[in-house]
GROMACS .gro file of C-alpha atoms in nm:
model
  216
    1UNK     CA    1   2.005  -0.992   0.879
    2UNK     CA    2   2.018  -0.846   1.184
    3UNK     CA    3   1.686  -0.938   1.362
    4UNK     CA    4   1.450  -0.736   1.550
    5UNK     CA    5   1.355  -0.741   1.902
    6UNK     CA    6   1.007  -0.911   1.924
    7UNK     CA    7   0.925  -0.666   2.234
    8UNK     CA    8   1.022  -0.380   1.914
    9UNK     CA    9   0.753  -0.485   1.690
   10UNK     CA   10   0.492  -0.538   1.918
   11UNK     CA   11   0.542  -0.174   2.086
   12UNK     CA   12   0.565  -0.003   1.741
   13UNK     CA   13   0.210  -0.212   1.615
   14UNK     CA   14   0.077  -0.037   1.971
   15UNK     CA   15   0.207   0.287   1.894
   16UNK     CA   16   0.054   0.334   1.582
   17UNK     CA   17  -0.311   0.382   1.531
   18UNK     CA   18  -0.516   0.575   1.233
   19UNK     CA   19  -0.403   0.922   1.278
   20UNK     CA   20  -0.721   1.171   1.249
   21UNK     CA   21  -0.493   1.468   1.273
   22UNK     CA   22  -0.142   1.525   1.153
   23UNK     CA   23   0.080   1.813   1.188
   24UNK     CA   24   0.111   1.966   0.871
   25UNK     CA   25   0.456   2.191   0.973
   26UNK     CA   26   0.592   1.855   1.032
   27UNK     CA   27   0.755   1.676   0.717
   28UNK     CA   28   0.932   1.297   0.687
   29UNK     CA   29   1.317   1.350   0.630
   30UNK     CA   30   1.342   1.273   0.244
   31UNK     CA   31   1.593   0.987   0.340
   32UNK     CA   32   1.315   0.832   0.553
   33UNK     CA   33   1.077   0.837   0.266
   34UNK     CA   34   1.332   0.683   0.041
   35UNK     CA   35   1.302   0.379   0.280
   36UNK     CA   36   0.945   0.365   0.316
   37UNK     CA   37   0.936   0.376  -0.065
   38UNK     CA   38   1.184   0.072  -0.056
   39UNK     CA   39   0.985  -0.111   0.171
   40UNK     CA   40   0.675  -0.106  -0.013
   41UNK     CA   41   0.819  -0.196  -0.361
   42UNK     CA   42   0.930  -0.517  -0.134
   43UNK     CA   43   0.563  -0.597  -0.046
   44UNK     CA   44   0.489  -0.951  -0.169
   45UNK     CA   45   0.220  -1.021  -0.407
   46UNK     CA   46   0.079  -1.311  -0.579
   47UNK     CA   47   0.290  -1.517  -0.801
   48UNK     CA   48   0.533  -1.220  -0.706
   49UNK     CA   49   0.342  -1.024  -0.987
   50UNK     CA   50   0.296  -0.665  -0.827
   51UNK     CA   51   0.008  -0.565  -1.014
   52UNK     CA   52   0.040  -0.237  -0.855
   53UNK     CA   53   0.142   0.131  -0.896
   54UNK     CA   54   0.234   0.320  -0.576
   55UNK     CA   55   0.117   0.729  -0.646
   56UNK     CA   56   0.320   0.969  -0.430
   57UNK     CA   57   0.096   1.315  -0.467
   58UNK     CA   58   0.338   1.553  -0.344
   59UNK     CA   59   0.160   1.841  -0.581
   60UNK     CA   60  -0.057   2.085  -0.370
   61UNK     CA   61  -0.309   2.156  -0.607
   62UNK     CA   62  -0.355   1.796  -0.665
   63UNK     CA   63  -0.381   1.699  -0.319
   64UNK     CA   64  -0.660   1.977  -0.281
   65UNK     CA   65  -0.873   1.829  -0.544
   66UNK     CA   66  -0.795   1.491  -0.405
   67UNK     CA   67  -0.922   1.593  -0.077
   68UNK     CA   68  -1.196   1.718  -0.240
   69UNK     CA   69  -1.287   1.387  -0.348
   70UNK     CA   70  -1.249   1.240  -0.033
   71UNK     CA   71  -1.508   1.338   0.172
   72UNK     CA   72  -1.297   1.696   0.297
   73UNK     CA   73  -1.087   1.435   0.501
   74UNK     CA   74  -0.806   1.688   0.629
   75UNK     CA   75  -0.481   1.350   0.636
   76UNK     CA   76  -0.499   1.436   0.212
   77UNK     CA   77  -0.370   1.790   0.288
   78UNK     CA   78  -0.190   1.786   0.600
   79UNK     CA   79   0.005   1.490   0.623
   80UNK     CA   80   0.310   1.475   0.529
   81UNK     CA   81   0.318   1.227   0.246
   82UNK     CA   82   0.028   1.090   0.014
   83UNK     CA   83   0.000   0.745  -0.148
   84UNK     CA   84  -0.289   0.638  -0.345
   85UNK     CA   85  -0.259   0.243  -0.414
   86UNK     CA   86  -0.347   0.195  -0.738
   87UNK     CA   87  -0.446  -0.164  -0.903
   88UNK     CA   88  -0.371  -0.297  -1.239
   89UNK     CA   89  -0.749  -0.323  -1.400
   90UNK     CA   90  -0.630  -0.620  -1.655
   91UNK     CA   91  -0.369  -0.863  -1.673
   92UNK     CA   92  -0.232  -0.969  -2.007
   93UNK     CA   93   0.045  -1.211  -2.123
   94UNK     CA   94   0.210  -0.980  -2.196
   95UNK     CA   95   0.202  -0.835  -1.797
   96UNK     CA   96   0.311  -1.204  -1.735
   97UNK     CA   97   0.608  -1.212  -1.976
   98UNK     CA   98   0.743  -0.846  -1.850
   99UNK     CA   99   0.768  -1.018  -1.502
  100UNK     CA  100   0.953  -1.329  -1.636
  101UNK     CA  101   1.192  -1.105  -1.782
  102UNK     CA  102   1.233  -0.929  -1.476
  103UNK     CA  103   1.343  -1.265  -1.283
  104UNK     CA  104   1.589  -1.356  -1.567
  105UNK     CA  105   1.693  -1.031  -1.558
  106UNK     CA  106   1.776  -1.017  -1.165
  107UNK     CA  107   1.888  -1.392  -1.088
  108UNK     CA  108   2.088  -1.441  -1.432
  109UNK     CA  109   1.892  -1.708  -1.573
  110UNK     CA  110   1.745  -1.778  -1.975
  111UNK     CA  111   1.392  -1.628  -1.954
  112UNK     CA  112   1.302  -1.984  -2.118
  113UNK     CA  113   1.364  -2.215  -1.827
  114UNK     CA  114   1.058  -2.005  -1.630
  115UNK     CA  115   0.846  -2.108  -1.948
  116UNK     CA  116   0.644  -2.338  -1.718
  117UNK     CA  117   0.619  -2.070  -1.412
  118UNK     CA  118   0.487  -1.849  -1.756
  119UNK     CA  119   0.178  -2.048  -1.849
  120UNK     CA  120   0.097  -2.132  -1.512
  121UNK     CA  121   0.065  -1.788  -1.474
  122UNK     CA  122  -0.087  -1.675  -1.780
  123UNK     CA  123  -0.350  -1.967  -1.665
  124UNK     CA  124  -0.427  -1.851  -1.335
  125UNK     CA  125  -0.428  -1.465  -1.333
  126UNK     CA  126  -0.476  -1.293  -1.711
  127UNK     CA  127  -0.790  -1.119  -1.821
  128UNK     CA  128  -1.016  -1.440  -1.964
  129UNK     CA  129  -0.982  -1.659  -1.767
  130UNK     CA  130  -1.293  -1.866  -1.661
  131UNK     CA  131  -1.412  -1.722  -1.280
  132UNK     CA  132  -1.115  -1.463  -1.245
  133UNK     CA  133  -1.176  -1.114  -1.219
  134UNK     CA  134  -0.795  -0.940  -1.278
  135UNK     CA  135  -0.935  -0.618  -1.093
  136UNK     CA  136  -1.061  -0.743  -0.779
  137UNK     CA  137  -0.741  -0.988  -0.724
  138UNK     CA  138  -0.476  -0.719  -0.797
  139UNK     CA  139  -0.702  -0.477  -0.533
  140UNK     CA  140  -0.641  -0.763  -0.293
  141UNK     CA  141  -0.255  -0.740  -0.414
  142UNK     CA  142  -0.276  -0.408  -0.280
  143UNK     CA  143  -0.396  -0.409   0.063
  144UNK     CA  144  -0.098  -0.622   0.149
  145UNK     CA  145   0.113  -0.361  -0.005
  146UNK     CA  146  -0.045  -0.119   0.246
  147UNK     CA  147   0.008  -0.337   0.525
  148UNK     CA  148   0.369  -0.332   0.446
  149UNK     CA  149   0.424   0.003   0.430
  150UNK     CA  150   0.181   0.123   0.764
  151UNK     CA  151   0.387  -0.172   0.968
  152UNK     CA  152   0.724  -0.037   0.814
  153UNK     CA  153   0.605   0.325   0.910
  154UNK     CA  154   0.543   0.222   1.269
  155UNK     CA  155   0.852   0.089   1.321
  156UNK     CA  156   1.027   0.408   1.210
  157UNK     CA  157   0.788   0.594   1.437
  158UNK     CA  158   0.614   0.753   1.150
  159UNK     CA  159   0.263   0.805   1.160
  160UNK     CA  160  -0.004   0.682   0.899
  161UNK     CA  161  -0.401   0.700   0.820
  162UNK     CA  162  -0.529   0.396   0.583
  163UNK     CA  163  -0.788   0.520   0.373
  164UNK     CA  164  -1.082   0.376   0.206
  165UNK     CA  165  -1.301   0.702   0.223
  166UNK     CA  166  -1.255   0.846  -0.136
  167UNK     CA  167  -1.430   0.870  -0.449
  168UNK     CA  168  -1.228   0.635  -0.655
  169UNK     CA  169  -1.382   0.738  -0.993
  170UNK     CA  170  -1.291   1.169  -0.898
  171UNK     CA  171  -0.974   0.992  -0.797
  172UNK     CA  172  -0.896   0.824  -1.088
  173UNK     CA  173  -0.992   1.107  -1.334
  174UNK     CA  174  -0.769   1.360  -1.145
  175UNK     CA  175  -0.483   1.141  -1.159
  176UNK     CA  176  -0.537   0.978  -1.491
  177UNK     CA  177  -0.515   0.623  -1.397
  178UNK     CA  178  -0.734   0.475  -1.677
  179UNK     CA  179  -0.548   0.559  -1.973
  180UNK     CA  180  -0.226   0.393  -1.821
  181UNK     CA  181  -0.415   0.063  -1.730
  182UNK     CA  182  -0.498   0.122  -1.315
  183UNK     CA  183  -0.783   0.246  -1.082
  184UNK     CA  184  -0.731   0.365  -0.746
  185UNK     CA  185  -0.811   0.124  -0.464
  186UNK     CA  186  -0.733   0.257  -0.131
  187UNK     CA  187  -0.503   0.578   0.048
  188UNK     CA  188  -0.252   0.551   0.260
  189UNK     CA  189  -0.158   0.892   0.425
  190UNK     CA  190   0.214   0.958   0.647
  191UNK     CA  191   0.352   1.203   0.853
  192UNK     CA  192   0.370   1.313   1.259
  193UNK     CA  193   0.067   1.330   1.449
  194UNK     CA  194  -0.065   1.693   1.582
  195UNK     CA  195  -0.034   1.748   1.961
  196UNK     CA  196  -0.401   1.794   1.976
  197UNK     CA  197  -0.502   1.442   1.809
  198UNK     CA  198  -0.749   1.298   2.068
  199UNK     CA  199  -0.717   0.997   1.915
  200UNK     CA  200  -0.370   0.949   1.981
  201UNK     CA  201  -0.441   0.931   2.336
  202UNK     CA  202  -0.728   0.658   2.319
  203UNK     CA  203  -0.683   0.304   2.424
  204UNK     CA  204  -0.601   0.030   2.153
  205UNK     CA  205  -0.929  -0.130   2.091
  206UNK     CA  206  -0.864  -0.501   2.018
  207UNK     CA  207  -1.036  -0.831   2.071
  208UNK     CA  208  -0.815  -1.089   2.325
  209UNK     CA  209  -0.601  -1.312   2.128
  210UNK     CA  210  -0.799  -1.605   2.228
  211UNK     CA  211  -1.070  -1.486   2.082
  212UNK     CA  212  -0.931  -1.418   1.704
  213UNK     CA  213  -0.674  -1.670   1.705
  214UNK     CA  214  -0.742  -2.009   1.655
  215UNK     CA  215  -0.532  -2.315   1.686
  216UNK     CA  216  -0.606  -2.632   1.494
   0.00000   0.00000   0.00000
């Protein structure tokens, strides 16, 4: 792997900030969406379980009803790109087993010898299980999903909003997210920041290291 400068990272985390205003004759190369897509479908999750689904709303219509439901926010309409993280709302054995197969499938291995890695699982994380709640843990699943793919966005110099301002239930209805199993959790939106963002041009707000960090 060819490794990244340090200096690299750190300049594209300061670059990037929650755009207020993007561009909307501006759109991402569809070869640099393929790789954002790729990089967020290589978010880790728990157990490696992606309880996830990834929505790219590219339909106009759809993306004016969505704004709708998000408080008039302009990002739905304007940015380039649209991605509403959705969660999985249960997890079954059956969600367990698909993901074993998966694994046997990629690394060439009997689906049996992950029988143990199985019913730890199916202990830990399915729907019934004493103290869990599926829905809130696979929301949780998400947000690091949406850290991947803002940090992978910055360091193509492509600009994002997170979003948590939307009306999950209107969102959720419009896209039909109950009948296959999810519920939206939280927006990210993509594309090039307009000239006349005032944000862009604000200071990075951020507590000193020493303050947030702690060594022990």
């Amino acid at each position: 792997m060819q490794q990244i400068a340090p200096e690299s990272v750190l300049s594209a985390l300061s670059w990037r900030y929650a755009t207020k205003k993007f561009d909307p004759a501006r759109k991402i190369p569809a070869g640099e969406w393929a790789r954002l897509e790729e990089a967020v479908v290589l978010s880790p999750s728990s157990y490696g379980l992606q309880p996830w689904r990834f929505v790219v709303v590219g339909t106009a219509a759809t993306r004016a009803a969505l704004r709708a439901a998000s408080w008039n926010q302009p990002q739905i309409t304007d940015a380039s790109h649209m991605v509403v993280f959705a969660r999985r709302t249960t997890m079954t054995p059956q969600d367990i087993q698909r993901h074993i197969d998966r694994i046997a499938e990629v690394r060439g291995i009997p689906a049996s010898t992950l029988d143990g890695f199985k019913n730890t699982m199916i202990g830990s994380v399915t729907t019934g299980v004493a103290g869990f709640d599926a829905s809130v843990w696979a929301g949780r699943q998400c947000y690091i999903a949406l850290g991947i793919l803002l940090s992978a966005a910055a360091m193509m110099g492509i600009d994002a909003c997170p979003m948590e301002g939307i009306e999950t239930a209107k969102y959720d209805e419009i896209l039909g997210l109950p009948a296959q199993g999810y519920a939206a959790t939280v927006v990210a939106t993509l594309g090039y920041r307009a000239a006349d963002d005032a944000f862009s041009q604000l200071k990075k707000v951020r507590f000193p290291a020493e303050q947030v960090v702690k060594h022990v």
